PDB file of C-alpha atoms in Angstrom:
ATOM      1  CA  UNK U 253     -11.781  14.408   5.192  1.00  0.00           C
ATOM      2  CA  UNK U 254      -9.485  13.952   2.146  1.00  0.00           C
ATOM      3  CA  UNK U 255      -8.692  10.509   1.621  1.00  0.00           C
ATOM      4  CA  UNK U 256      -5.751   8.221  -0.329  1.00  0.00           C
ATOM      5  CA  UNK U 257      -5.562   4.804  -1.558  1.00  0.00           C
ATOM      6  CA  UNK U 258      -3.049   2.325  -1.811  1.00  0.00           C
ATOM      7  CA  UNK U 259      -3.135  -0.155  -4.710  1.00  0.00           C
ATOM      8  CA  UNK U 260      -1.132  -3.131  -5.932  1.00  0.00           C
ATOM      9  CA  UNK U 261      -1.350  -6.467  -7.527  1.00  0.00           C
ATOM     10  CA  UNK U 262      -2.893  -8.721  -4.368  1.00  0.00           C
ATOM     11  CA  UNK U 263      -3.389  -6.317  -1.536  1.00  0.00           C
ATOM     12  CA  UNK U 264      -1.349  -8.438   0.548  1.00  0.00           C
ATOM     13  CA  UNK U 265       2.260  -7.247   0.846  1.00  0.00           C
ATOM     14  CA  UNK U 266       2.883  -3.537  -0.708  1.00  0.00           C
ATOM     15  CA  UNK U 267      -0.391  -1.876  -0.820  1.00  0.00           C
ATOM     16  CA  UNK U 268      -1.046  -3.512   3.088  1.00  0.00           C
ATOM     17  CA  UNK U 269       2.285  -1.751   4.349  1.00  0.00           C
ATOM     18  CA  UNK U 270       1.728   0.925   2.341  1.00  0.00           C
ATOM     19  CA  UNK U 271      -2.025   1.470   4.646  1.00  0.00           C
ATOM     20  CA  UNK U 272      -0.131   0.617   8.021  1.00  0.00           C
ATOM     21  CA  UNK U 273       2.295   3.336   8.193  1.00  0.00           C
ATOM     22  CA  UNK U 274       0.017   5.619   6.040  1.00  0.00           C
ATOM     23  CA  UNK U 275      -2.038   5.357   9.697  1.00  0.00           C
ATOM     24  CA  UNK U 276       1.087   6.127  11.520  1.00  0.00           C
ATOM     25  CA  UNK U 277       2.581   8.800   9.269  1.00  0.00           C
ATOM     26  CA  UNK U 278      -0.031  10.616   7.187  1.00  0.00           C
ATOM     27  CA  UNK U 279      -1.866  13.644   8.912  1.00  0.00           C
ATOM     28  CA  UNK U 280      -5.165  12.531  11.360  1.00  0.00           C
ATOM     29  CA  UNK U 281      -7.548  14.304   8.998  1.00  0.00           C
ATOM     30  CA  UNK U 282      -6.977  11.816   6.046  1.00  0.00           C
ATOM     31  CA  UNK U 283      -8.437   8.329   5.124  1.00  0.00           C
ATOM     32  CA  UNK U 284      -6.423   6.035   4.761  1.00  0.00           C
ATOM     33  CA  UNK U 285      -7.226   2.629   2.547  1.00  0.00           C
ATOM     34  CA  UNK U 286      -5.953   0.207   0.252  1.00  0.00           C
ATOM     35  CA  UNK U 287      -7.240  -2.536  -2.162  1.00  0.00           C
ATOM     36  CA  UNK U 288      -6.378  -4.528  -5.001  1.00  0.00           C
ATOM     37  CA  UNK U 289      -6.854  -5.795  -8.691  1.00  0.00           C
ATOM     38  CA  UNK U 290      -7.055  -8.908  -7.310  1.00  0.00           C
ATOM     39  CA  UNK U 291      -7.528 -10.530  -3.799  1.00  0.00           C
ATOM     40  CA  UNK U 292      -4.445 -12.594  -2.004  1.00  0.00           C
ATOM     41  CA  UNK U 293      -4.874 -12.216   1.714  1.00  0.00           C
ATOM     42  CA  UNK U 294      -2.829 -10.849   3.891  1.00  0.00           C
ATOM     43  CA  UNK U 295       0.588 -11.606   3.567  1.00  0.00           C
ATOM     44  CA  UNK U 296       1.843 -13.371   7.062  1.00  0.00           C
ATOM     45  CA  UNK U 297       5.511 -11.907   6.276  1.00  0.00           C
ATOM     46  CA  UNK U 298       3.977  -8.412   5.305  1.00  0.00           C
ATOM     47  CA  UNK U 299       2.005  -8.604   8.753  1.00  0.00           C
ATOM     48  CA  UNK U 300       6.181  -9.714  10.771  1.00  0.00           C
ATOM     49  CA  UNK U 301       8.249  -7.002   8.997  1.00  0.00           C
ATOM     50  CA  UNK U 302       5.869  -4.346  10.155  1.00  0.00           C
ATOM     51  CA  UNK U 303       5.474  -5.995  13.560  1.00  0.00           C
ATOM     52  CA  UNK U 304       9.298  -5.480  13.610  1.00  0.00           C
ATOM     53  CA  UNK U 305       8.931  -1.718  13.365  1.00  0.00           C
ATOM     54  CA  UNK U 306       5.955  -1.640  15.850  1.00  0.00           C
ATOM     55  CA  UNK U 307       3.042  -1.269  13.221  1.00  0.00           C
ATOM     56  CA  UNK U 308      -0.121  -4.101  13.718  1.00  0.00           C
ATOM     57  CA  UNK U 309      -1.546  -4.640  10.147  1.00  0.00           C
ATOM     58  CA  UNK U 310      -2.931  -8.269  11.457  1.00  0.00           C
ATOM     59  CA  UNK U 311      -6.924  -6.650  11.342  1.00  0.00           C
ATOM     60  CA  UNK U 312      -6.370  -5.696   8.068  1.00  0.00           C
ATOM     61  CA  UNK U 313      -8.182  -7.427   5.400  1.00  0.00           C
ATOM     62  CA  UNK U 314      -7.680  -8.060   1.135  1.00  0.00           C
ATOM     63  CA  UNK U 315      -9.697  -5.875  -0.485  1.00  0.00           C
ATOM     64  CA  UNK U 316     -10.501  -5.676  -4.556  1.00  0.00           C
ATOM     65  CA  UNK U 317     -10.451  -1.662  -5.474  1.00  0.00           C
ATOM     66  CA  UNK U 318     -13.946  -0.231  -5.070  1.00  0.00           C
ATOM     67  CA  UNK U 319     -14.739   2.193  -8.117  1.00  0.00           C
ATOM     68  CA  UNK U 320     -16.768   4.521  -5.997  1.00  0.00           C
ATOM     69  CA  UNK U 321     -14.663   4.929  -2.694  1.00  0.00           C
ATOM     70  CA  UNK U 322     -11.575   5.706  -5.747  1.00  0.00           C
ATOM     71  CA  UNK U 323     -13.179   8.140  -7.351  1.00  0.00           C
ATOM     72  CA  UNK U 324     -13.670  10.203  -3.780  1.00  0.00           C
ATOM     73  CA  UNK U 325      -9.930   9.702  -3.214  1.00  0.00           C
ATOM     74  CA  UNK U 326      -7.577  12.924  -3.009  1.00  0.00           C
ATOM     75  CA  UNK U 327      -4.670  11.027  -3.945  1.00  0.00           C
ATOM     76  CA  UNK U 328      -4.002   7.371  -5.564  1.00  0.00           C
ATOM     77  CA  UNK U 329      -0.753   5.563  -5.637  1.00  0.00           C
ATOM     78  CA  UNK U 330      -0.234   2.623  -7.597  1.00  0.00           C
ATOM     79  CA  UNK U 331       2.294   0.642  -5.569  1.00  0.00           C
ATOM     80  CA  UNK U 332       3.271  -1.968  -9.119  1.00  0.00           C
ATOM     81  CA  UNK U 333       2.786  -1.707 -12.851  1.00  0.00           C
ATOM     82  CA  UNK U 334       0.005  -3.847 -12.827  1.00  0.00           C
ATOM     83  CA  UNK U 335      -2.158  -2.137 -10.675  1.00  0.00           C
ATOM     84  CA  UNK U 336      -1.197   1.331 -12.422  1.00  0.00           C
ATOM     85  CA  UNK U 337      -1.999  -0.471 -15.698  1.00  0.00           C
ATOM     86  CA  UNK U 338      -5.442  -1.768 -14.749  1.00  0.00           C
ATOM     87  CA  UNK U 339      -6.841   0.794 -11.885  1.00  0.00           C
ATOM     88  CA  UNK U 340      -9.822   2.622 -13.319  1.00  0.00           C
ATOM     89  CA  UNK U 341     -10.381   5.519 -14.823  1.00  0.00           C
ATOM     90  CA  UNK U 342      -9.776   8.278 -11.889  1.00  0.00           C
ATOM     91  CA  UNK U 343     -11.791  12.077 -12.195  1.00  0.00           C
ATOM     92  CA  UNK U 344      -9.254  14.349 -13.242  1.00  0.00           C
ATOM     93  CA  UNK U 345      -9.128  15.547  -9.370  1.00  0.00           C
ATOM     94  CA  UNK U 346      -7.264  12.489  -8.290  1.00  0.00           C
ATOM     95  CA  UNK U 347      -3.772  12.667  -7.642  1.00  0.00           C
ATOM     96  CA  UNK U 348      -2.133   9.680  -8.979  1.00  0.00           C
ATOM     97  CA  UNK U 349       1.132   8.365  -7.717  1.00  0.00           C
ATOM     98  CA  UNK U 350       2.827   5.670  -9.261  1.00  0.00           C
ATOM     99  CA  UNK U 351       5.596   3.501  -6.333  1.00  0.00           C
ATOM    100  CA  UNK U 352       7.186   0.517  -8.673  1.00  0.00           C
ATOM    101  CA  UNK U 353       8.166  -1.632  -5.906  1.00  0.00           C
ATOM    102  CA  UNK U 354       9.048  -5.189  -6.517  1.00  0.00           C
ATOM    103  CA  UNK U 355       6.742  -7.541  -5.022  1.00  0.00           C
ATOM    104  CA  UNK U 356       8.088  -9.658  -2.049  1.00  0.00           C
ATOM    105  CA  UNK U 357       6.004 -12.414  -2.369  1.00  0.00           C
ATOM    106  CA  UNK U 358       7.624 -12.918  -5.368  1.00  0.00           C
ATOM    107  CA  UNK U 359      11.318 -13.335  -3.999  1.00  0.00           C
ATOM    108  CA  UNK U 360      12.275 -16.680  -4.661  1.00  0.00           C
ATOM    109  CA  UNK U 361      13.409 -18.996  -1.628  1.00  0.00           C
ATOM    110  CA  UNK U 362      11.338 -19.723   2.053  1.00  0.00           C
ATOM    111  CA  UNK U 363       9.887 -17.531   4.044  1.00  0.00           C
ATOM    112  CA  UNK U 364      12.940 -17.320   5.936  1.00  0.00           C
ATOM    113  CA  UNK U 365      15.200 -16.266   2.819  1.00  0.00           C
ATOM    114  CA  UNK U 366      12.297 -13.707   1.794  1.00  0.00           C
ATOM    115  CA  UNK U 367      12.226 -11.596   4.764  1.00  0.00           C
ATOM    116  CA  UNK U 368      14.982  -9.456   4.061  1.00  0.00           C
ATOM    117  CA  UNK U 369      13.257  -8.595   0.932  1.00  0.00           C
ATOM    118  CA  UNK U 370      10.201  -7.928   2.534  1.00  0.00           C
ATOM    119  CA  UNK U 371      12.269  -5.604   4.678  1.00  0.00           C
ATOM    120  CA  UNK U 372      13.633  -3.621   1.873  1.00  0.00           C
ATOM    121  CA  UNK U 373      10.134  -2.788   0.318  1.00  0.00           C
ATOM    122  CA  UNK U 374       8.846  -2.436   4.098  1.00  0.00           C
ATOM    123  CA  UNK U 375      11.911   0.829   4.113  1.00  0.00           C
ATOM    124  CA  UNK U 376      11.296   1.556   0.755  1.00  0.00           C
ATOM    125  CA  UNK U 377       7.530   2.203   1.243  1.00  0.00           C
ATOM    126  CA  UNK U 378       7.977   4.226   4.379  1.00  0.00           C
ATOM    127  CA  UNK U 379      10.746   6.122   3.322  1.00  0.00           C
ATOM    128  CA  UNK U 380       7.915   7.320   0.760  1.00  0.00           C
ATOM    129  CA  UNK U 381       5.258   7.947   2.942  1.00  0.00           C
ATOM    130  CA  UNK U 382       7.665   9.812   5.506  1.00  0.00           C
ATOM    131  CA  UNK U 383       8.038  12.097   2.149  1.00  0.00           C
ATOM    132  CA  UNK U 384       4.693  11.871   1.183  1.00  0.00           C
ATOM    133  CA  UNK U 385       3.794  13.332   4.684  1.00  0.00           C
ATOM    134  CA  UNK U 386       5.672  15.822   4.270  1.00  0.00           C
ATOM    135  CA  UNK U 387       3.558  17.203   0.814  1.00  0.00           C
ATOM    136  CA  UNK U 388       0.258  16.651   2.628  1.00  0.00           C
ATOM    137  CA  UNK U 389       0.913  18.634   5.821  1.00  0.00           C
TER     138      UNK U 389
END
């Protein structure tokens, strides 16, 4: 079973949606994780703007990368410059993808004035994965 894995900052916006449609979208036979440089928790308005388009990340947890489950992966993609800048050293096997999306969390405002950002990178991401789909098939 090949598998990928979805990396950002927190793993608790980006690489989290990035995982939930991954499960939706990406052919049964592949793995599908995601992790982090650094752990945030789960963000609550990651977890609403994929309940809006029918996808349950709530059981999902905030993971930090693991070395040795990354260097099984088929394919990495780094969802934000940081995470690109400070993910391991992959074997040269590893397909590395690099996604800069902005980071919701960061949108300034309430939670309220943040979820139509959290919507854009929601489309953004799955407009990728619908692609990236497409490549793995």
């Amino acid at each position: 079973m090949a598998k990928i894995y979805f990396l950002c900052t927190g793993n608790s916006c980006r690489s989290q949606m990035a995982e939930g449609f991954a499960h939706q979208l990406l052919p049964a036979d592949w793995e599908v994780a995601s992790a982090g440089v650094e752990v945030h928790g789960v963000n609550p308005l990651a977890v609403q703007v994929m309940a809006e388009v029918g996808i349950d990340i709530r059981q999902q947890t905030s993971k930090l990368i693991d070395p040795e489950y990354l260097a099984q992966c088929a394919v990495v993609v780094t969802l934000c410059g940081d995470a690109r800048d400070r993910c391991p050293v992959t074997p040269p096997t590893v397909t590395r993808l690099h996604w800069p999306l902005p980071d919701p969390a960061q949108a300034p405002g309430s939670p309220a004035e943040k979820i139509p950002v959290f919507r854009q990178v929601r489309d953004q991401i799955q407009a990728q994965i619908v692609a990236l789909a497409k490549t793995l098939k």
